[in-house]
Coordinates of C-alpha atoms in Angstrom, one line a residue:
Chain A
M1 CA -5.3 -40.6 21.8
S2 CA -1.8 -41.2 20.6
K3 CA 0.9 -38.6 20.6
E4 CA 1.1 -38.7 16.8
I5 CA -2.6 -38.1 16.4
I6 CA -2.5 -35.1 18.8
L7 CA 0.5 -33.5 17.1
Q8 CA -1.1 -34.0 13.7
G9 CA -4.3 -32.6 15.1
L10 CA -2.5 -29.5 16.3
A11 CA -0.8 -29.0 13.0
D12 CA -4.0 -29.5 11.0
A13 CA -6.0 -27.2 13.3
V14 CA -3.5 -24.4 12.5
L15 CA -3.4 -25.2 8.8
E16 CA -7.2 -25.4 8.6
M17 CA -7.6 -22.2 10.7
E18 CA -9.6 -24.0 13.4
E19 CA -9.1 -22.2 16.7
D20 CA -11.4 -24.4 18.7
S21 CA -9.8 -27.5 17.4
A22 CA -6.4 -26.2 18.2
A23 CA -7.5 -25.5 21.8
D24 CA -9.1 -29.0 22.1
Y25 CA -5.9 -30.7 20.9
A26 CA -3.8 -28.6 23.1
N27 CA -5.9 -29.6 26.1
Q28 CA -5.6 -33.2 25.0
A29 CA -1.8 -32.8 24.8
V30 CA -1.7 -31.5 28.4
E31 CA -4.0 -34.3 29.6
E32 CA -1.9 -37.0 27.9
G33 CA 1.3 -35.5 29.4
I34 CA 2.8 -34.7 26.1
D35 CA 5.8 -32.4 26.4
A36 CA 4.3 -28.9 25.9
Y37 CA 7.3 -27.6 24.0
E38 CA 7.2 -30.6 21.6
A39 CA 3.4 -30.0 21.1
I40 CA 4.1 -26.5 20.1
D41 CA 7.1 -27.2 18.0
K42 CA 6.0 -30.4 16.2
G43 CA 2.3 -29.7 16.3
L44 CA 1.3 -26.0 16.1
A45 CA 4.5 -24.6 14.6
A46 CA 4.6 -27.4 12.1
G47 CA 1.1 -26.4 11.0
M48 CA 2.1 -22.7 10.8
S49 CA 5.1 -23.7 8.7
K50 CA 2.9 -25.6 6.3
A51 CA 0.6 -22.5 6.2
G52 CA 3.8 -20.5 5.2
D53 CA 4.3 -23.0 2.4
L54 CA 0.8 -22.5 1.1
F55 CA 1.4 -18.7 1.3
D56 CA 4.5 -19.3 -0.8
E57 CA 2.4 -21.3 -3.3
E58 CA -0.2 -18.4 -3.4
E59 CA -2.8 -20.7 -2.0
Y60 CA -3.0 -18.7 1.2
F61 CA -3.0 -15.0 1.4
I62 CA -3.0 -12.6 4.4
P63 CA -6.6 -13.4 5.7
E64 CA -5.8 -17.1 5.8
L65 CA -2.5 -16.5 7.6
L66 CA -4.2 -14.3 10.2
L67 CA -6.7 -17.1 11.0
C68 CA -3.9 -19.7 11.1
A69 CA -2.2 -17.4 13.6
D70 CA -5.3 -17.2 15.7
A71 CA -5.4 -21.0 15.9
L72 CA -1.7 -21.2 16.7
N73 CA -2.1 -18.7 19.5
A74 CA -5.2 -20.5 20.9
G75 CA -3.0 -23.6 21.2
V76 CA 0.0 -21.8 22.5
D77 CA -2.0 -20.1 25.3
I78 CA -2.9 -23.5 26.7
L79 CA 0.4 -25.2 26.2
K80 CA 2.8 -22.4 27.3
P81 CA 2.2 -22.6 31.1
H82 CA 3.2 -26.3 30.8
I83 CA 6.6 -25.8 29.2
K84 CA 9.3 -27.3 31.4
V85 CA 11.9 -24.6 31.3
D86 CA 15.2 -26.0 30.0
L87 CA 15.6 -24.5 26.7
S88 CA 19.1 -23.3 27.4
A89 CA 20.6 -26.5 25.9
E90 CA 19.5 -25.5 22.5
K91 CA 20.6 -21.9 21.6
K92 CA 18.3 -20.6 18.9
T93 CA 19.2 -17.8 16.5
K94 CA 17.7 -14.7 18.0
I95 CA 16.0 -12.0 15.9
V96 CA 15.0 -8.6 17.1
I97 CA 12.0 -7.4 15.0
G98 CA 9.9 -4.3 14.8
V99 CA 8.2 -1.7 12.7
I100 CA 10.3 1.4 12.4
E101 CA 9.4 4.7 14.0
G102 CA 6.8 6.7 12.0
D103 CA 4.8 3.6 11.1
T104 CA 2.1 1.6 12.9
H105 CA 1.3 -1.0 10.2
D106 CA 2.3 -4.2 11.7
I107 CA 0.4 -7.0 10.0
G108 CA 3.4 -7.9 7.8
K109 CA 5.8 -7.8 10.7
N110 CA 3.5 -10.0 12.8
L111 CA 3.3 -12.6 10.0
V112 CA 7.0 -12.6 9.5
K113 CA 7.4 -13.1 13.3
L114 CA 5.0 -16.1 13.2
L115 CA 6.7 -17.8 10.3
M116 CA 10.1 -17.3 11.9
E117 CA 9.0 -18.6 15.2
A118 CA 7.5 -21.6 13.4
G119 CA 10.8 -22.0 11.6
G120 CA 12.6 -22.3 14.9
F121 CA 13.9 -18.8 15.5
E122 CA 13.7 -16.9 18.7
I123 CA 12.0 -13.6 18.2
I124 CA 12.2 -10.4 20.3
D125 CA 9.3 -8.3 19.1
L126 CA 9.7 -4.6 19.8
G127 CA 6.3 -3.8 18.3
R128 CA 5.5 -0.9 16.1
D129 CA 6.6 2.8 15.8
V130 CA 9.9 1.7 17.3
P131 CA 12.7 4.4 17.6
P132 CA 15.9 3.4 15.8
Q133 CA 17.9 3.5 19.1
N134 CA 15.6 0.8 20.5
F135 CA 16.5 -1.7 17.8
V136 CA 20.2 -1.2 18.7
D137 CA 19.7 -1.3 22.4
A138 CA 17.5 -4.5 22.2
A139 CA 19.9 -6.2 19.8
V140 CA 22.9 -5.5 22.1
E141 CA 21.1 -6.4 25.3
E142 CA 19.6 -9.6 23.9
E143 CA 22.8 -10.6 22.1
A144 CA 20.7 -11.0 19.0
D145 CA 22.0 -12.4 15.7
I146 CA 19.7 -10.5 13.3
I147 CA 17.8 -7.2 13.4
A148 CA 14.7 -7.3 11.2
I149 CA 13.1 -3.9 10.4
S150 CA 9.8 -3.3 8.7
T151 CA 7.8 -0.4 7.2
L152 CA 4.9 0.0 4.8
M153 CA 5.4 3.7 4.4
T154 CA 7.8 5.6 2.3
T155 CA 7.7 8.4 4.9
S156 CA 9.4 6.2 7.5
M157 CA 11.9 4.4 5.3
L158 CA 14.7 6.8 6.2
N159 CA 14.5 5.9 9.8
M160 CA 15.7 2.4 8.8
A161 CA 19.0 4.0 7.7
K162 CA 19.3 5.5 11.2
V163 CA 19.4 2.0 12.7
V164 CA 22.4 1.1 10.6
D165 CA 24.0 4.4 11.3
L166 CA 23.6 4.0 15.0
L167 CA 25.1 0.4 14.8
V168 CA 28.1 1.8 13.0
A169 CA 28.4 4.8 15.4
Q170 CA 28.3 2.4 18.4
G171 CA 30.9 0.1 16.8
V172 CA 28.6 -2.9 16.8
R173 CA 27.6 -3.1 13.2
D174 CA 29.5 -6.4 12.6
R175 CA 27.7 -8.2 15.4
F176 CA 24.3 -8.3 13.6
K177 CA 22.8 -9.0 10.2
V178 CA 20.3 -6.2 9.4
I179 CA 17.4 -7.2 7.2
L180 CA 14.5 -5.1 5.8
G181 CA 11.0 -5.8 4.7
G182 CA 7.9 -3.9 3.6
G183 CA 6.0 -2.7 0.6
P184 CA 8.1 0.2 -0.7
L185 CA 11.5 -1.3 -0.1
S186 CA 13.9 -3.1 -2.4
Q187 CA 17.3 -4.8 -2.3
S188 CA 18.8 -1.6 -3.8
Y189 CA 17.5 0.4 -0.8
A190 CA 19.0 -2.2 1.6
D191 CA 22.3 -1.9 -0.3
K192 CA 22.1 1.9 -0.2
I193 CA 21.7 2.2 3.5
G194 CA 24.2 -0.5 4.4
A195 CA 21.7 -3.2 5.5
D196 CA 22.5 -6.8 4.7
S197 CA 19.4 -7.8 2.8
Y198 CA 15.8 -7.4 2.0
A199 CA 12.8 -9.8 1.7
A200 CA 9.7 -9.1 -0.4
N201 CA 7.3 -11.0 1.7
A202 CA 6.9 -13.2 4.9
S203 CA 8.0 -16.5 3.3
D204 CA 10.9 -14.8 1.6
A205 CA 11.9 -13.4 5.0
L206 CA 12.0 -16.8 6.5
R207 CA 14.1 -18.2 3.7
L208 CA 16.4 -15.2 4.0
V209 CA 17.1 -15.7 7.7
Q210 CA 17.6 -19.4 7.1
R211 CA 20.2 -18.6 4.5
L212 CA 21.9 -16.0 6.6
T213 CA 22.3 -18.4 9.5
A214 CA 23.0 -21.6 7.6
Chain B
M1 CA 2.8 28.5 -19.9
I2 CA 5.6 25.9 -20.7
D3 CA 3.5 23.7 -23.0
D4 CA 1.6 24.3 -26.1
M5 CA -1.6 22.7 -24.9
R6 CA -3.6 23.0 -21.7
P7 CA -3.8 19.8 -19.5
R8 CA -7.6 19.1 -20.1
E9 CA -7.2 19.8 -23.8
R10 CA -4.2 17.5 -24.0
K11 CA -5.8 14.6 -22.0
R12 CA -9.0 14.7 -24.1
A13 CA -7.0 14.8 -27.4
F14 CA -4.9 12.0 -26.1
L15 CA -7.9 9.8 -25.2
E16 CA -9.7 10.6 -28.4
G17 CA -6.7 9.9 -30.7
R18 CA -6.2 13.5 -31.9
D19 CA -2.8 15.2 -32.1
I20 CA -1.1 16.3 -28.9
D21 CA 2.0 18.2 -27.9
R22 CA 3.2 15.6 -25.5
L23 CA 1.9 12.7 -23.4
P24 CA -0.1 13.8 -20.4
G25 CA 1.5 13.2 -17.0
W26 CA 0.1 12.1 -13.7
Y27 CA 2.7 13.1 -11.1
F28 CA 1.1 15.1 -8.3
P29 CA 3.5 14.4 -5.4
E30 CA 1.0 14.9 -2.6
N31 CA 3.2 14.2 0.4
Y32 CA 6.1 16.1 -1.2
C33 CA 4.7 19.4 -2.1
G34 CA 4.8 20.7 1.5
N35 CA 8.6 20.7 1.1
L36 CA 8.2 23.6 -1.3
T37 CA 6.6 25.8 1.3
G38 CA 8.4 24.4 4.4
I39 CA 5.4 22.7 6.1
T40 CA 5.0 19.3 7.7
M41 CA 2.6 16.7 6.4
R42 CA 0.5 17.3 9.5
E43 CA 0.2 21.0 8.6
Y44 CA -0.5 20.0 5.0
Y45 CA -3.5 17.8 6.0
L46 CA -4.9 20.0 8.8
D47 CA -4.4 23.6 7.6
P48 CA -6.3 24.2 4.4
A49 CA -4.6 27.6 3.7
K50 CA -1.2 25.9 3.9
Q51 CA -2.3 23.0 1.8
I52 CA -3.5 25.3 -0.9
E53 CA -0.3 27.4 -0.8
A54 CA 1.8 24.2 -1.1
I55 CA -0.3 22.9 -4.1
L56 CA 0.0 26.3 -5.8
A57 CA 3.7 26.4 -5.2
T58 CA 4.0 22.9 -6.8
H59 CA 2.1 24.1 -9.8
T60 CA 4.2 27.3 -10.1
R61 CA 7.4 25.4 -10.1
W62 CA 6.5 22.5 -12.3
E63 CA 3.2 23.2 -14.1
L64 CA 2.1 19.6 -13.6
D65 CA -0.9 18.5 -15.5
T66 CA -2.8 17.4 -12.5
V67 CA -3.2 18.6 -8.9
Q68 CA -5.0 16.5 -6.4
T69 CA -7.2 16.8 -3.4
M70 CA -9.3 14.5 -1.3
F71 CA -13.0 14.6 -1.1
N72 CA -14.4 14.0 2.4
I73 CA -18.0 12.7 2.2
G74 CA -18.4 13.5 5.8
L75 CA -19.2 10.1 7.2
D76 CA -18.8 10.2 11.0
L77 CA -18.8 6.6 12.3
G78 CA -16.8 7.2 15.5
T79 CA -13.4 6.2 14.1
E80 CA -10.5 8.5 14.9
M81 CA -7.5 9.6 12.8
E82 CA -4.0 10.5 13.9
F83 CA -1.9 12.9 11.8
P84 CA 1.8 12.2 12.3
E85 CA 4.2 15.2 11.9
N86 CA 5.6 13.8 8.7
G87 CA 3.6 10.7 7.9
Y88 CA 0.4 9.7 6.3
A89 CA -2.8 9.9 8.4
V90 CA -3.6 6.7 10.2
T91 CA -6.7 5.4 11.8
S92 CA -6.0 5.4 15.5
K93 CA -9.4 4.1 16.7
T94 CA -11.5 1.6 14.8
I95 CA -15.0 0.5 15.6
D96 CA -16.8 -2.9 15.8
P97 CA -20.3 -2.2 14.5
T98 CA -23.2 -4.7 14.6
E99 CA -25.0 -5.4 11.4
K100 CA -28.0 -3.3 12.7
E101 CA -25.7 -0.3 13.3
I102 CA -24.2 -0.6 9.8
E103 CA -27.7 -0.6 8.3
S104 CA -28.5 2.6 10.2
W105 CA -25.5 4.6 9.0
A106 CA -26.6 7.8 7.1
L107 CA -24.8 10.7 5.5
D108 CA -25.3 14.4 5.8
D109 CA -25.0 16.2 2.5
P110 CA -21.3 17.2 2.2
R111 CA -22.3 20.6 0.9
T112 CA -24.0 21.5 4.1
N113 CA -22.3 19.2 6.6
P114 CA -20.8 21.4 9.3
A115 CA -18.0 19.0 10.3
P116 CA -14.6 20.8 10.1
A117 CA -13.0 18.0 7.9
V118 CA -15.8 18.2 5.4
R119 CA -15.8 22.0 5.3
T120 CA -12.0 22.0 4.8
S121 CA -12.3 19.5 2.0
W122 CA -14.9 21.7 0.2
Y123 CA -12.9 24.8 0.7
I124 CA -9.8 23.3 -0.7
L125 CA -11.6 21.9 -3.7
N126 CA -13.3 25.1 -4.6
E127 CA -10.2 27.2 -4.1
L128 CA -8.3 24.9 -6.5
I129 CA -11.0 25.0 -9.0
D130 CA -11.0 28.8 -8.7
K131 CA -7.3 29.2 -9.0
L132 CA -6.3 26.5 -11.4
G133 CA -9.3 24.6 -12.7
E134 CA -11.4 27.3 -14.2
T135 CA -8.5 28.6 -16.2
E136 CA -7.6 25.1 -17.2
K137 CA -4.1 25.6 -15.8
A138 CA -4.3 22.1 -14.3
E139 CA -6.7 19.2 -14.0
I140 CA -8.3 19.0 -10.6
S141 CA -8.3 15.4 -9.5
V142 CA -10.3 14.3 -6.6
M143 CA -9.6 11.2 -4.6
V144 CA -12.7 9.2 -3.8
P145 CA -12.2 6.4 -1.2
G146 CA -12.3 2.7 -2.3
P147 CA -15.0 1.0 -0.3
F148 CA -13.1 -2.2 0.5
T149 CA -10.2 -0.2 1.9
M150 CA -12.5 2.2 3.7
A151 CA -14.3 -0.8 5.3
S152 CA -10.9 -2.2 6.4
S153 CA -9.8 1.1 8.1
T154 CA -13.3 1.4 9.7
I155 CA -13.2 -1.9 11.6
G156 CA -9.5 -2.5 11.6
T157 CA -7.5 -4.4 8.9
E158 CA -7.0 -7.6 10.7
R159 CA -10.6 -7.9 11.9
F160 CA -11.8 -7.1 8.4
L161 CA -9.5 -9.5 6.6
K162 CA -10.5 -12.4 8.9
K163 CA -14.2 -11.7 8.3
L164 CA -13.6 -12.3 4.5
I165 CA -13.4 -16.0 5.6
R166 CA -15.4 -16.1 8.8
D167 CA -18.3 -13.8 8.1
P168 CA -18.7 -13.0 4.4
D169 CA -22.2 -11.7 4.8
Y170 CA -21.0 -9.1 7.2
V171 CA -18.3 -8.0 4.8
H172 CA -20.9 -7.7 2.0
L173 CA -23.1 -5.6 4.2
L174 CA -20.3 -3.4 5.4
V175 CA -18.6 -2.8 2.0
G176 CA -22.0 -2.5 0.3
K177 CA -23.2 0.1 2.8
L178 CA -20.1 2.2 2.5
T179 CA -20.4 2.0 -1.3
D180 CA -24.0 3.3 -1.0
L181 CA -22.8 6.2 1.2
I182 CA -19.8 7.1 -1.0
I183 CA -22.1 7.2 -4.1
E184 CA -24.5 9.3 -2.2
G185 CA -21.7 11.7 -1.1
V186 CA -20.2 12.2 -4.5
Q187 CA -23.5 13.4 -5.9
A188 CA -22.5 16.7 -4.4
L189 CA -19.8 16.9 -7.1
R190 CA -22.3 16.8 -9.9
G191 CA -21.4 19.5 -12.4
Y192 CA -17.9 20.0 -11.2
D193 CA -15.2 19.8 -13.9
V194 CA -12.9 17.4 -12.0
I195 CA -11.5 14.0 -12.6
F196 CA -11.6 11.2 -10.2
W197 CA -9.3 8.6 -8.9
T198 CA -9.7 5.8 -6.3
G199 CA -7.1 4.0 -4.4
D200 CA -8.0 0.6 -3.0
P201 CA -4.7 -0.7 -1.5
I202 CA -6.2 -3.3 0.9
A203 CA -7.8 -5.1 -2.1
S204 CA -4.3 -5.6 -3.6
G205 CA -3.2 -8.9 -4.8
S206 CA -0.5 -8.7 -2.2
M207 CA -3.1 -9.0 0.5
I208 CA -6.0 -11.1 -0.7
K209 CA -6.7 -13.9 -3.2
P210 CA -7.9 -13.0 -6.7
D211 CA -11.2 -14.8 -5.9
Q212 CA -11.6 -12.6 -2.8
Y213 CA -11.0 -9.5 -4.9
R214 CA -13.7 -10.7 -7.3
T215 CA -16.2 -11.4 -4.6
F216 CA -15.6 -8.6 -2.1
A217 CA -14.0 -5.7 -3.9
K218 CA -14.6 -5.7 -7.6
P219 CA -18.4 -5.5 -7.6
Y220 CA -18.4 -2.5 -5.3
M221 CA -15.6 -0.7 -7.1
T222 CA -17.6 -1.2 -10.3
R223 CA -20.5 0.5 -8.7
I224 CA -18.3 3.4 -7.7
V225 CA -16.8 3.8 -11.2
N226 CA -20.2 3.8 -12.8
A227 CA -21.5 6.3 -10.3
L228 CA -18.6 8.7 -10.9
K229 CA -19.2 8.4 -14.6
D230 CA -22.8 9.4 -14.0
V231 CA -21.8 12.4 -11.8
V232 CA -19.2 13.8 -14.2
P233 CA -19.8 12.1 -17.5
Q234 CA -17.1 13.8 -19.6
N235 CA -14.3 12.9 -17.3
E236 CA -12.3 9.8 -16.8
H237 CA -11.5 7.7 -13.7
M238 CA -8.2 6.2 -12.5
L239 CA -7.9 3.1 -10.2
H240 CA -4.7 2.9 -8.2
M241 CA -3.7 -0.3 -6.6
C242 CA -0.4 -1.0 -4.8
G243 CA 1.5 -4.2 -4.6
N244 CA 1.3 -7.3 -6.8
T245 CA -1.8 -6.8 -8.9
T246 CA -0.7 -9.2 -11.7
K247 CA -3.5 -11.6 -11.2
I248 CA -6.3 -9.0 -11.2
W249 CA -5.5 -6.6 -14.1
E250 CA -8.5 -8.0 -16.1
D251 CA -10.7 -7.5 -13.1
M252 CA -9.5 -4.0 -12.5
A253 CA -10.2 -3.2 -16.2
D254 CA -13.7 -4.9 -15.8
T255 CA -14.6 -2.2 -13.2
G256 CA -14.9 0.2 -16.1
T257 CA -12.1 2.5 -15.0
Q258 CA -10.3 4.2 -17.9
M259 CA -6.9 4.1 -16.3
I260 CA -5.1 1.8 -14.0
N261 CA -2.1 3.1 -11.9
I262 CA 0.1 0.2 -10.8
D263 CA 3.3 -0.1 -8.9
E264 CA 6.7 0.1 -10.5
T265 CA 7.2 -3.5 -9.5
I266 CA 4.7 -4.6 -12.2
D267 CA 5.8 -5.5 -15.7
F268 CA 4.2 -2.8 -17.9
A269 CA 4.8 -4.7 -21.1
D270 CA 2.8 -7.6 -19.7
A271 CA 0.1 -5.3 -18.5
R272 CA -0.1 -3.7 -21.9
R273 CA -0.5 -7.0 -23.6
R274 CA -3.3 -8.2 -21.3
V275 CA -5.5 -5.1 -20.7
G276 CA -4.1 -2.5 -23.1
D277 CA -7.1 -2.7 -25.3
R278 CA -9.5 -1.8 -22.5
T279 CA -7.7 0.6 -20.2
R280 CA -4.7 2.9 -20.1
L281 CA -1.8 2.5 -17.8
V282 CA -0.5 5.2 -15.5
G283 CA 2.9 5.0 -14.0
H284 CA 5.4 4.0 -13.0
V285 CA 8.4 6.0 -12.1
A286 CA 9.6 4.3 -8.9
P287 CA 9.4 6.2 -5.5
M288 CA 12.7 4.5 -4.7
T289 CA 14.4 6.0 -7.7
M290 CA 13.1 9.4 -6.7
L291 CA 14.6 8.9 -3.2
I292 CA 18.0 7.3 -3.9
G293 CA 18.5 7.5 -7.6
S294 CA 20.5 10.1 -9.5
E295 CA 18.9 12.5 -12.0
E296 CA 20.0 10.2 -14.7
D297 CA 18.4 7.2 -13.0
V298 CA 15.1 9.1 -12.7
I299 CA 15.2 9.9 -16.4
N300 CA 16.0 6.3 -17.3
D301 CA 13.1 5.2 -15.1
L302 CA 10.7 7.4 -17.1
K303 CA 12.2 6.2 -20.4
A304 CA 11.9 2.5 -19.3
S305 CA 8.2 3.0 -18.4
I306 CA 7.5 4.6 -21.8
K307 CA 9.3 2.0 -23.7
D308 CA 7.7 -1.0 -21.8
A309 CA 4.2 0.4 -22.4
W310 CA 4.7 1.5 -25.9
G311 CA 3.3 -1.4 -27.9
A312 CA 0.0 0.4 -28.2
K313 CA 0.9 4.0 -28.6
R314 CA -1.8 5.8 -26.7
M315 CA -1.5 3.6 -23.8
L316 CA 0.6 5.3 -21.3
I317 CA 0.3 8.3 -19.0
P318 CA 3.6 8.5 -17.3
G319 CA 3.4 9.1 -13.6
F320 CA 4.6 7.8 -10.2
G321 CA 4.0 4.1 -9.5
D322 CA 3.3 5.2 -5.9
A323 CA 4.0 8.4 -3.8
P324 CA 7.6 9.5 -3.7
P325 CA 9.1 9.9 -0.3
M326 CA 9.3 13.4 1.3
A327 CA 13.1 13.1 1.6
S328 CA 13.6 12.7 -2.1
P329 CA 15.9 15.4 -3.5
I330 CA 14.1 18.1 -5.3
K331 CA 16.6 18.0 -8.2
N332 CA 15.1 14.5 -9.0
F333 CA 11.7 16.1 -9.5
D334 CA 13.1 18.9 -11.6
A335 CA 14.9 16.3 -13.7
L336 CA 11.9 14.1 -14.1
F337 CA 9.5 16.8 -15.1
A338 CA 12.0 18.3 -17.6
A339 CA 12.6 14.9 -19.0
H340 CA 8.9 14.2 -19.4
R341 CA 8.6 17.3 -21.6
K342 CA 11.5 16.1 -23.6
Y343 CA 11.0 12.3 -24.0
A344 CA 7.2 12.3 -23.9
K345 CA 7.0 14.9 -26.7
W346 CA 4.7 13.8 -29.4
P347 CA 5.3 11.8 -31.5
V348 CA 7.1 9.6 -29.0
D349 CA 9.6 7.2 -30.4
P350 CA 11.3 5.0 -27.8
T351 CA 12.9 2.8 -30.4
G352 CA 16.6 2.6 -29.6
W353 CA 16.3 3.9 -26.1
D354 CA 18.7 2.0 -24.0
S355 CA 17.1 2.7 -20.7
K356 CA 17.9 0.7 -17.6
A357 CA 15.9 1.4 -14.5
P358 CA 18.1 0.1 -11.7
Y359 CA 15.6 0.7 -8.9
Q360 CA 12.5 -0.8 -10.6
Q361 CA 12.6 -4.1 -8.8
K362 CA 10.1 -6.3 -10.6
V363 CA 7.7 -8.5 -8.6
T364 CA 8.3 -12.2 -8.7
E365 CA 6.0 -15.1 -8.0
R366 CA 6.2 -16.1 -4.4

């Protein structure tokens, strides 16, 4: 099987939400000696990126994206151990992401993460219910470019402001762009708490980080 | 009493096209009222005496038209809830039932069910009816769960949403069974002078396709709305949906609900044109305005809502688009409720109101 067919197969498997097919093509890629990083990047991630486009066009919604993510992960699990580690040549924009303390809803954050990874960004995922200080510590330690904070709940929104306050207090606010996402938020809230920007949904978030790092 | 009419009297006159003193309001700030008595949200949800005290304090301060409580049908499926200090309750343990297990689920009558959560729910409801409802000081609104969202929190949102595509028969069985049980549970409220509302946030147009809403959520919500009309025929139902509902307003109206409560991100003028002949709109002062806006912003938010909805005059019941955050300043609530009595005074005439609502960020197509 040619490299092109395998890469296309990986992309299609993700786009068509076919976990088994993604695994089959990933195994094929390993057997054929295709560079694992390239198989992820030009195969699986390309498919996820296309899924993001369909989300953008309101063709796909959350259920479809979740199944695309399953297919993506099935392929990544097989390919990851075969990645030849020399990624240092290409420094990717690094994004620290997490759901703020007080909230455990992480579907939105996970989808943003997937689309950003597919878009070529390096993601440090802090998980959910993350204390404000942890965002700051991780961003400093990882020398991140962007801090992305999510919440679905109005009750935890205020903790987002604490992240910005801590960055200011520690004198490192200028080092990072801070972006927000989640149901109850708005650009006006981002402005109010001194964050850089806000995104209304996962594909918006990808466009936003592309713009911020252009 | 601040107003000339009692809430039930006003709502009925409003719905029947008779004279009213002012528009009804739907503002009960459930997660906020603990602030008035200095309790946490966890205490509010878990201590019935404290919850009642907070609700009554809210009523004393603002004389809102509606107070609200939840109705626990007492379905114990083995899921577990967690109550954060100052956050909404979340499901901390979901289950993964087989089809056979789902078919075997049964309900104890909520009136005799000894489970603490059910007894608490009954106690609060009866106390509120005793202290406010019977004297018609306030409408008692009861939240009845939406079956689609209940199904999602029972088996976990991700698992549930994936099954919409992977296993539609399972989804129909699960949502259908929960619908049966909710309908069975609400029979206990027959004869109660309460009004009902249902929230179904996971069925939002921000989460699923309009087709998926029509297939997996709408038929079951329709059954719930019909059952509630049967239980308390004289009272009306409100359907609350978060997020971008633009593509499903007609479907929401098809469920037979008398009122739809939609986010402040939604264009009220558009909603009025599309479904205004079939249902009334409730909303949509923005939670964000309550949190970070000035008193003037809050008043402008209210005026903008009224103005947008005003093409058909008995269309709007002003209220919150969604729950205002606990940290919102109390002066914004004072300003809003005073403004409601001023600007929603009958006959309302929003012509010439120059009202900008800076924090009402409208939804856009992706």
